[in-house]
PDB file of C-alpha atoms in Angstrom:
ATOM      1  CA  UNK F  11      94.038  82.064 108.828  1.00 77.00           C
ATOM      2  CA  UNK F  12      96.234  84.793 107.392  1.00 84.00           C
ATOM      3  CA  UNK F  13     100.017  84.930 107.640  1.00 90.00           C
ATOM      4  CA  UNK F  14     102.884  87.187 106.653  1.00 94.00           C
ATOM      5  CA  UNK F  15     106.473  86.246 105.908  1.00 95.00           C
ATOM      6  CA  UNK F  16     109.404  88.618 105.901  1.00 96.00           C
ATOM      7  CA  UNK F  17     112.188  86.307 104.795  1.00 95.00           C
ATOM      8  CA  UNK F  18     115.067  88.608 105.747  1.00 95.00           C
ATOM      9  CA  UNK F  19     115.762  89.462 109.387  1.00 94.00           C
ATOM     10  CA  UNK F  20     118.379  91.997 108.312  1.00 96.00           C
ATOM     11  CA  UNK F  21     118.940  94.065 105.170  1.00 97.00           C
ATOM     12  CA  UNK F  22     122.028  96.219 104.694  1.00 97.00           C
ATOM     13  CA  UNK F  23     122.297  98.780 101.916  1.00 97.00           C
ATOM     14  CA  UNK F  24     124.644 101.650 101.138  1.00 97.00           C
ATOM     15  CA  UNK F  25     123.338 105.185 101.330  1.00 97.00           C
ATOM     16  CA  UNK F  26     122.096 106.360  97.943  1.00 97.00           C
ATOM     17  CA  UNK F  27     121.435 102.839  96.677  1.00 97.00           C
ATOM     18  CA  UNK F  28     117.945 101.476  96.092  1.00 97.00           C
ATOM     19  CA  UNK F  29     116.469  99.340  98.853  1.00 97.00           C
ATOM     20  CA  UNK F  30     113.949  96.513  98.898  1.00 97.00           C
ATOM     21  CA  UNK F  31     112.371  94.882 101.941  1.00 98.00           C
ATOM     22  CA  UNK F  32     110.484  91.734 101.044  1.00 98.00           C
ATOM     23  CA  UNK F  33     107.070  90.586 102.185  1.00 98.00           C
ATOM     24  CA  UNK F  34     104.827  87.710 101.134  1.00 97.00           C
ATOM     25  CA  UNK F  35     101.393  86.963 102.520  1.00 95.00           C
ATOM     26  CA  UNK F  36      98.654  84.395 102.731  1.00 92.00           C
ATOM     27  CA  UNK F  37      95.031  85.411 103.237  1.00 87.00           C
ATOM     28  CA  UNK F  38      91.568  84.286 102.206  1.00 83.00           C
ATOM     29  CA  UNK F  39      89.992  86.617  99.704  1.00 84.00           C
ATOM     30  CA  UNK F  40      91.315  90.024  98.817  1.00 85.00           C
ATOM     31  CA  UNK F  41      94.075  91.339 101.065  1.00 89.00           C
ATOM     32  CA  UNK F  42      94.537  94.674 102.687  1.00 91.00           C
ATOM     33  CA  UNK F  43      98.298  95.181 103.016  1.00 94.00           C
ATOM     34  CA  UNK F  44     100.289  97.610 105.130  1.00 95.00           C
ATOM     35  CA  UNK F  45     103.855  98.632 105.882  1.00 97.00           C
ATOM     36  CA  UNK F  46     104.922 100.097 109.193  1.00 96.00           C
ATOM     37  CA  UNK F  47     108.268 101.362 110.459  1.00 96.00           C
ATOM     38  CA  UNK F  48     109.531 101.325 114.040  1.00 94.00           C
ATOM     39  CA  UNK F  49     112.399 103.439 115.294  1.00 92.00           C
ATOM     40  CA  UNK F  50     114.134 102.498 118.572  1.00 86.00           C
ATOM     41  CA  UNK F  51     111.963 102.943 121.663  1.00 80.00           C
ATOM     42  CA  UNK F  52     109.040 104.152 119.557  1.00 84.00           C
ATOM     43  CA  UNK F  53     105.720 102.772 118.431  1.00 88.00           C
ATOM     44  CA  UNK F  54     104.943 101.621 114.907  1.00 93.00           C
ATOM     45  CA  UNK F  55     104.470 104.346 112.312  1.00 94.00           C
ATOM     46  CA  UNK F  56     102.210 103.808 109.303  1.00 93.00           C
ATOM     47  CA  UNK F  57     104.026 104.092 105.955  1.00 96.00           C
ATOM     48  CA  UNK F  58     101.607 102.988 103.256  1.00 96.00           C
ATOM     49  CA  UNK F  59      98.780 100.630 102.380  1.00 94.00           C
ATOM     50  CA  UNK F  60      97.254  98.721  99.501  1.00 94.00           C
ATOM     51  CA  UNK F  61      93.483  98.348  99.555  1.00 89.00           C
ATOM     52  CA  UNK F  62      92.506  98.288  95.890  1.00 87.00           C
ATOM     53  CA  UNK F  63      93.413  99.938  92.606  1.00 89.00           C
ATOM     54  CA  UNK F  64      96.905 100.667  91.284  1.00 91.00           C
ATOM     55  CA  UNK F  65      99.379  97.952  92.239  1.00 93.00           C
ATOM     56  CA  UNK F  66     102.103 100.513  92.961  1.00 96.00           C
ATOM     57  CA  UNK F  67     101.341 102.516  96.067  1.00 96.00           C
ATOM     58  CA  UNK F  68     103.325 105.473  97.313  1.00 96.00           C
ATOM     59  CA  UNK F  69     103.727 106.366 100.946  1.00 94.00           C
ATOM     60  CA  UNK F  70     105.600 108.521 103.392  1.00 91.00           C
ATOM     61  CA  UNK F  71     109.297 109.484 103.184  1.00 92.00           C
ATOM     62  CA  UNK F  72     109.668 108.404  99.540  1.00 95.00           C
ATOM     63  CA  UNK F  73     108.747 104.766 100.152  1.00 97.00           C
ATOM     64  CA  UNK F  74     106.600 102.775  97.753  1.00 97.00           C
ATOM     65  CA  UNK F  75     105.389  99.202  97.550  1.00 98.00           C
ATOM     66  CA  UNK F  76     104.225  96.978  94.731  1.00 96.00           C
ATOM     67  CA  UNK F  77     101.317  94.589  95.147  1.00 96.00           C
ATOM     68  CA  UNK F  78     101.767  91.407  93.123  1.00 96.00           C
ATOM     69  CA  UNK F  79      98.731  89.175  93.378  1.00 93.00           C
ATOM     70  CA  UNK F  80     100.168  86.222  91.475  1.00 94.00           C
ATOM     71  CA  UNK F  81     103.241  86.111  93.686  1.00 95.00           C
ATOM     72  CA  UNK F  82     101.299  87.126  96.830  1.00 96.00           C
ATOM     73  CA  UNK F  83     103.958  89.711  97.534  1.00 97.00           C
ATOM     74  CA  UNK F  84     104.040  93.304  98.729  1.00 98.00           C
ATOM     75  CA  UNK F  85     107.684  94.397  98.695  1.00 98.00           C
ATOM     76  CA  UNK F  86     108.686  97.770 100.095  1.00 98.00           C
ATOM     77  CA  UNK F  87     111.035  99.862  97.978  1.00 98.00           C
ATOM     78  CA  UNK F  88     112.836 103.178  97.906  1.00 97.00           C
ATOM     79  CA  UNK F  89     114.945 104.439  95.001  1.00 97.00           C
ATOM     80  CA  UNK F  90     117.669 106.037  97.136  1.00 97.00           C
ATOM     81  CA  UNK F  91     118.251 105.019 100.751  1.00 97.00           C
ATOM     82  CA  UNK F  92     119.095 107.445 103.538  1.00 97.00           C
ATOM     83  CA  UNK F  93     120.960 106.676 106.758  1.00 96.00           C
ATOM     84  CA  UNK F  94     117.865 107.930 108.595  1.00 95.00           C
ATOM     85  CA  UNK F  95     115.841 105.100 106.993  1.00 96.00           C
ATOM     86  CA  UNK F  96     117.610 102.652 109.305  1.00 97.00           C
ATOM     87  CA  UNK F  97     114.852 101.094 111.391  1.00 96.00           C
ATOM     88  CA  UNK F  98     112.701  97.994 111.871  1.00 96.00           C
ATOM     89  CA  UNK F  99     110.100  97.467 109.141  1.00 97.00           C
ATOM     90  CA  UNK F 100     106.923  95.433 109.508  1.00 96.00           C
ATOM     91  CA  UNK F 101     104.572  94.156 106.839  1.00 97.00           C
ATOM     92  CA  UNK F 102     100.972  93.409 107.859  1.00 95.00           C
ATOM     93  CA  UNK F 103      97.882  91.913 106.254  1.00 92.00           C
ATOM     94  CA  UNK F 104      94.189  91.647 106.981  1.00 87.00           C
ATOM     95  CA  UNK F 105      91.432  90.160 104.867  1.00 76.00           C
ATOM     96  CA  UNK F 106      88.914  92.496 103.278  1.00 73.00           C
ATOM     97  CA  UNK F 107      85.590  92.673 105.039  1.00 67.00           C
ATOM     98  CA  UNK F 108      84.837  93.302 108.661  1.00 58.00           C
ATOM     99  CA  UNK F 109      87.726  91.449 110.306  1.00 60.00           C
ATOM    100  CA  UNK F 110      89.864  93.792 112.344  1.00 67.00           C
ATOM    101  CA  UNK F 111      92.804  91.603 113.123  1.00 76.00           C
ATOM    102  CA  UNK F 112      96.050  92.700 111.525  1.00 85.00           C
ATOM    103  CA  UNK F 113      98.639  89.955 111.211  1.00 89.00           C
ATOM    104  CA  UNK F 114     102.201  91.248 111.309  1.00 92.00           C
ATOM    105  CA  UNK F 115     105.386  89.775 109.972  1.00 94.00           C
ATOM    106  CA  UNK F 116     108.338  89.281 112.274  1.00 93.00           C
ATOM    107  CA  UNK F 117     110.050  92.428 111.023  1.00 94.00           C
ATOM    108  CA  UNK F 118     113.145  93.278 108.973  1.00 96.00           C
ATOM    109  CA  UNK F 119     115.927  95.388 110.399  1.00 96.00           C
ATOM    110  CA  UNK F 120     117.118  97.794 107.715  1.00 97.00           C
ATOM    111  CA  UNK F 121     120.564  99.316 108.123  1.00 97.00           C
ATOM    112  CA  UNK F 122     121.684 101.997 105.689  1.00 97.00           C
ATOM    113  CA  UNK F 123     125.444 102.394 105.715  1.00 96.00           C
ATOM    114  CA  UNK F 124     126.980 105.829 105.136  1.00 94.00           C
TER     115      UNK F 124
ATOM    116  CA  UNK K  13     102.807 109.912 117.242  1.00 52.00           C
ATOM    117  CA  UNK K  14     100.971 112.540 119.273  1.00 74.00           C
ATOM    118  CA  UNK K  15      97.680 111.135 117.941  1.00 93.00           C
ATOM    119  CA  UNK K  16      97.946 108.198 120.355  1.00 96.00           C
ATOM    120  CA  UNK K  17      99.562 108.685 123.746  1.00 96.00           C
ATOM    121  CA  UNK K  18     100.514 106.077 126.331  1.00 97.00           C
ATOM    122  CA  UNK K  19     101.482 106.399 129.982  1.00 97.00           C
ATOM    123  CA  UNK K  20     103.697 105.498 131.645  1.00 97.00           C
ATOM    124  CA  UNK K  21     106.463 105.056 129.081  1.00 96.00           C
ATOM    125  CA  UNK K  22     108.407 102.769 131.414  1.00 96.00           C
ATOM    126  CA  UNK K  23     107.182 100.597 134.267  1.00 96.00           C
ATOM    127  CA  UNK K  24     108.973  98.227 136.602  1.00 95.00           C
ATOM    128  CA  UNK K  25     106.781  96.110 138.811  1.00 92.00           C
ATOM    129  CA  UNK K  26     107.065  93.122 141.082  1.00 89.00           C
ATOM    130  CA  UNK K  27     105.045  89.993 140.525  1.00 88.00           C
ATOM    131  CA  UNK K  28     102.661  90.842 143.351  1.00 86.00           C
ATOM    132  CA  UNK K  29     101.969  94.426 142.290  1.00 88.00           C
ATOM    133  CA  UNK K  30      98.905  95.843 140.596  1.00 93.00           C
ATOM    134  CA  UNK K  31      99.394  98.550 137.999  1.00 95.00           C
ATOM    135  CA  UNK K  32      97.553  99.997 134.997  1.00 97.00           C
ATOM    136  CA  UNK K  33      98.633 101.150 131.574  1.00 98.00           C
ATOM    137  CA  UNK K  34      96.768 104.037 129.982  1.00 98.00           C
ATOM    138  CA  UNK K  35      96.178 104.868 126.341  1.00 98.00           C
ATOM    139  CA  UNK K  36      94.434 107.903 124.873  1.00 97.00           C
ATOM    140  CA  UNK K  37      93.716 108.578 121.224  1.00 97.00           C
ATOM    141  CA  UNK K  38      93.050 112.056 119.853  1.00 95.00           C
ATOM    142  CA  UNK K  39      92.095 110.966 116.329  1.00 94.00           C
ATOM    143  CA  UNK K  40      88.359 110.468 116.695  1.00 92.00           C
ATOM    144  CA  UNK K  41      88.692 106.747 115.959  1.00 92.00           C
ATOM    145  CA  UNK K  42      86.136 104.130 116.978  1.00 89.00           C
ATOM    146  CA  UNK K  43      88.368 101.094 117.545  1.00 90.00           C
ATOM    147  CA  UNK K  44      91.275 100.570 119.937  1.00 93.00           C
ATOM    148  CA  UNK K  45      93.772  97.755 120.390  1.00 93.00           C
ATOM    149  CA  UNK K  46      96.368  96.378 122.790  1.00 95.00           C
ATOM    150  CA  UNK K  47      99.421  94.591 121.387  1.00 94.00           C
ATOM    151  CA  UNK K  48     102.371  92.891 123.064  1.00 95.00           C
ATOM    152  CA  UNK K  49     105.781  93.185 121.414  1.00 93.00           C
ATOM    153  CA  UNK K  50     108.491  90.845 122.667  1.00 91.00           C
ATOM    154  CA  UNK K  51     112.018  90.649 121.347  1.00 84.00           C
ATOM    155  CA  UNK K  52     112.355  88.634 118.134  1.00 74.00           C
ATOM    156  CA  UNK K  53     108.640  87.768 118.003  1.00 81.00           C
ATOM    157  CA  UNK K  54     105.835  89.144 115.824  1.00 83.00           C
ATOM    158  CA  UNK K  55     103.442  91.568 117.393  1.00 89.00           C
ATOM    159  CA  UNK K  56     100.763  89.739 119.345  1.00 90.00           C
ATOM    160  CA  UNK K  57      97.269  91.173 119.297  1.00 90.00           C
ATOM    161  CA  UNK K  58      95.809  91.004 122.801  1.00 92.00           C
ATOM    162  CA  UNK K  59      92.476  92.844 122.789  1.00 91.00           C
ATOM    163  CA  UNK K  60      90.268  94.762 120.382  1.00 90.00           C
ATOM    164  CA  UNK K  61      87.563  97.243 121.330  1.00 90.00           C
ATOM    165  CA  UNK K  62      85.115  98.567 118.779  1.00 84.00           C
ATOM    166  CA  UNK K  63      82.632 101.239 119.837  1.00 75.00           C
ATOM    167  CA  UNK K  64      83.732 100.573 123.436  1.00 73.00           C
ATOM    168  CA  UNK K  65      82.798  96.892 123.309  1.00 75.00           C
ATOM    169  CA  UNK K  66      85.422  94.186 123.484  1.00 75.00           C
ATOM    170  CA  UNK K  67      85.213  92.283 120.239  1.00 73.00           C
ATOM    171  CA  UNK K  68      88.351  90.179 120.357  1.00 71.00           C
ATOM    172  CA  UNK K  69      90.357  88.555 123.134  1.00 71.00           C
ATOM    173  CA  UNK K  70      93.166  86.433 121.819  1.00 73.00           C
ATOM    174  CA  UNK K  71      93.539  83.925 124.649  1.00 81.00           C
ATOM    175  CA  UNK K  72      95.206  86.402 126.928  1.00 90.00           C
ATOM    176  CA  UNK K  73      95.794  85.288 130.553  1.00 92.00           C
ATOM    177  CA  UNK K  74      93.369  86.726 133.080  1.00 91.00           C
ATOM    178  CA  UNK K  75      96.171  88.605 134.819  1.00 94.00           C
ATOM    179  CA  UNK K  76      95.692  91.145 131.984  1.00 95.00           C
ATOM    180  CA  UNK K  77      92.359  92.964 132.200  1.00 94.00           C
ATOM    181  CA  UNK K  78      91.385  95.625 129.648  1.00 93.00           C
ATOM    182  CA  UNK K  79      88.955  98.473 130.160  1.00 94.00           C
ATOM    183  CA  UNK K  80      87.539 100.894 127.602  1.00 93.00           C
ATOM    184  CA  UNK K  81      85.418 103.556 129.371  1.00 92.00           C
ATOM    185  CA  UNK K  82      84.896 105.597 126.186  1.00 91.00           C
ATOM    186  CA  UNK K  83      86.083 105.686 122.586  1.00 90.00           C
ATOM    187  CA  UNK K  84      89.140 107.790 123.422  1.00 94.00           C
ATOM    188  CA  UNK K  85      90.554 105.885 126.378  1.00 96.00           C
ATOM    189  CA  UNK K  86      91.842 102.367 126.878  1.00 96.00           C
ATOM    190  CA  UNK K  87      93.401 100.817 129.958  1.00 97.00           C
ATOM    191  CA  UNK K  88      95.251  97.601 130.621  1.00 97.00           C
ATOM    192  CA  UNK K  89      95.100  96.535 134.252  1.00 97.00           C
ATOM    193  CA  UNK K  90      97.925  94.281 135.375  1.00 96.00           C
ATOM    194  CA  UNK K  91      98.115  92.008 138.422  1.00 93.00           C
ATOM    195  CA  UNK K  92     100.304  89.122 139.553  1.00 93.00           C
ATOM    196  CA  UNK K  93     102.352  89.230 136.375  1.00 93.00           C
ATOM    197  CA  UNK K  94     105.158  86.842 135.479  1.00 94.00           C
ATOM    198  CA  UNK K  95     108.681  87.711 134.303  1.00 93.00           C
ATOM    199  CA  UNK K  96     107.789  86.485 130.798  1.00 93.00           C
ATOM    200  CA  UNK K  97     105.238  89.291 130.620  1.00 95.00           C
ATOM    201  CA  UNK K  98     108.086  91.777 130.335  1.00 95.00           C
ATOM    202  CA  UNK K  99     107.671  93.396 126.911  1.00 95.00           C
ATOM    203  CA  UNK K 100     106.703  96.547 125.063  1.00 95.00           C
ATOM    204  CA  UNK K 101     102.931  97.053 125.234  1.00 97.00           C
ATOM    205  CA  UNK K 102     101.546  99.019 122.324  1.00 96.00           C
ATOM    206  CA  UNK K 103      98.180 100.682 122.016  1.00 96.00           C
ATOM    207  CA  UNK K 104      96.672 101.462 118.620  1.00 95.00           C
ATOM    208  CA  UNK K 105      93.500 102.967 117.219  1.00 94.00           C
ATOM    209  CA  UNK K 106      91.723 102.933 113.864  1.00 91.00           C
ATOM    210  CA  UNK K 107      88.576 104.119 112.164  1.00 88.00           C
ATOM    211  CA  UNK K 108      86.512 101.108 111.189  1.00 80.00           C
ATOM    212  CA  UNK K 109      84.458 102.810 108.522  1.00 74.00           C
ATOM    213  CA  UNK K 110      85.227 104.274 105.144  1.00 68.00           C
ATOM    214  CA  UNK K 111      88.381 103.189 103.368  1.00 66.00           C
ATOM    215  CA  UNK K 112      91.074 103.786 105.949  1.00 70.00           C
ATOM    216  CA  UNK K 113      91.664 100.651 108.099  1.00 78.00           C
ATOM    217  CA  UNK K 114      95.238 101.503 109.022  1.00 88.00           C
ATOM    218  CA  UNK K 115      96.027 101.483 112.708  1.00 91.00           C
ATOM    219  CA  UNK K 116      97.882 104.274 114.432  1.00 93.00           C
ATOM    220  CA  UNK K 117     100.170 103.307 117.286  1.00 95.00           C
ATOM    221  CA  UNK K 118     101.258 104.960 120.475  1.00 95.00           C
ATOM    222  CA  UNK K 119     104.899 104.954 121.614  1.00 94.00           C
ATOM    223  CA  UNK K 120     104.382 102.012 123.935  1.00 95.00           C
ATOM    224  CA  UNK K 121     104.979 101.199 127.577  1.00 96.00           C
ATOM    225  CA  UNK K 122     108.159  99.266 128.301  1.00 95.00           C
ATOM    226  CA  UNK K 123     107.174  96.866 131.097  1.00 96.00           C
ATOM    227  CA  UNK K 124     109.683  94.996 133.221  1.00 95.00           C
ATOM    228  CA  UNK K 125     108.420  92.420 135.707  1.00 94.00           C
ATOM    229  CA  UNK K 126     110.897  91.543 138.443  1.00 91.00           C
TER     230      UNK K 126
END
């Protein structure tokens, strides 16, 4: 069975500083990895994904994530944080193949301080 | 978020009521999902429909009954719910062919059971 760990419930960063939200995973075979963001009283919004290819993937709103197979990690990063980036971030994984079930982490609340 | 719509956005119901949640996707996808999001818990996958057939049911109590009349619409029928069923119910859709796989979420229905 697959699993996702987001070790930090809360991440605080000053506006303009780089941010990192951590994610590690466990899955049989090759993983498909995703990051989603959720603003208050809204659904989850897709940010980026890793399926295959380049380990550094770029997504919406200047976010990027690096797939590290040896460390089974998929950390979300942004070079310069904005106050509007404050939200709840979810990492998710599914095994390659026909399985449809996405397994989500418990989420990390990002707060960007002005 | 206009790709997947959900109604109502808020619902308060008593334990003896019967109500339905509606989801509609305008993305031409062939798979739809119901998730439950409770405070401080990972998203819980409830049901998966692919090509209008239910393909996954993750041990959800029978007081939740899904219906998928066509590839664009998904319902969740509710009856004799319990207070612990109060949560945000999220609908999602995806295209299960090609190289996409990411799920797109609606804004959710905030359900309160009194």
